[in-house]
Amino acid sequence: MELHGFLLKCCAVLLWKVQTCCKALFTAVTVSLAWLSFLSFCLADFLPSLKSLFGNPVYILYLCASIIQFNSLIGMVTYKPKYIEQQYGQTSSKTNFVIGLINIPAVAFGILSGGLIMKKFRISVLGAAKLSLGSSFFGYLLLLSLFAMGCENSDVAGLTVSYHGTKSTTDYEQALFSECNSGCACSKNDWDPICGENGVTYISACLAGCQAFNGSGKNTVFFNCSCVGTLESPSRSSSAVVGPCQKGNECSKMFLYFLVISVITSYTLSVGGTPGYVLLLSGNSSPSVLWSGHRYNLPEMGKQKMWGKRSMQTLRLQNTQVCVSGADFGVGHGVHFLQRCCPLGSPEKVFSTR
């Protein structure tokens, strides 16, 4: 009996191991087949499709133009107001008002100009892609030139200068606090700048050591600021007003130049807007016919598609059936091919465009 039970246990263990090995082998075979299927898909469909896609000059040009536009517009729209505030010492309200006042008309005029250029010169789809890329590239260069302009950094106590008037070279968190504000329990994360009598900007009234104030809003004046001292008597407490200290007259001129180049940049980037929309909506702008089970593009007919101009095209095909779909090709260009199928052996068929 004991021998019989032992044999049964050995058989059960052996069967379990065989079952486990079979499951592992089945999993390995399944994974291998999946990889083989994936590689077969890549070699048979994906890679040829990718090669065909990147061999399309219109797609490549549009892709490059979109990348340049996103890199320029996203940064400009997101950080331009704050950049103007900090670099040129302008208020938030004035910054947003000026950006809307000068940039929105420039963008509208640029989009209109792009449409007029497309209509005036009867630019093809490939030409529209080149125009979009060119405007994006030159607009991006103009945008980069804005960083070459600017004003000198303001004197901010604890950041660019120390509380004693020397250039700050110590750690940021340590430089924010000094003997004059050590007993105020100030926060280092609050940015509420004030301008002292000495022409130095302080991060907040607390860090400036101010103990009293008068007025409200923009008319608030702080008194008994222990960290604000004049050059003649640095130990004497002084007053401060709300807002950062204003920069010199040279900065105002630079801000004017900045606005002029900003308008030109917005206009240049917007010229490629209409060609970009035409590319996005048109897809494959070349008309095509179905010939013996294969679709062929007809670029010589596509040249007649400009802006609703009526013309007639003659297509000569020998011993075949030609079916032209009734869909509109070249959205925005006024191309339309009549739905018709021509019998076999017809030597000459006429298609109309409008």
XYZ file of C-alpha atoms in Angstrom, residues 74-97 99-100 103 255 258:
29
model
C 3.510 77.929 -27.648
C 6.407 79.641 -25.915
C 5.401 83.091 -27.124
C 1.745 82.808 -26.097
C 2.536 81.217 -22.729
C 5.469 83.255 -21.452
C 5.505 86.484 -23.463
C 3.398 88.553 -21.009
C 5.492 87.501 -18.015
C 8.698 88.042 -19.992
C 7.692 91.619 -20.815
C 6.774 92.274 -17.188
C 10.109 91.113 -15.815
C 12.422 92.216 -18.610
C 10.964 95.634 -19.371
C 9.350 96.480 -16.038
C 5.783 96.767 -17.350
C 2.616 96.098 -15.374
C 0.420 93.064 -16.041
C -2.533 95.132 -17.276
C -0.423 97.196 -19.676
C 1.381 94.105 -20.968
C -1.799 92.207 -21.848
C -3.413 95.300 -23.361
C -0.130 92.381 -26.743
C -3.799 92.259 -27.738
C -0.648 91.347 -32.268
C 10.631 98.044 -25.306
C 10.642 94.905 -29.045
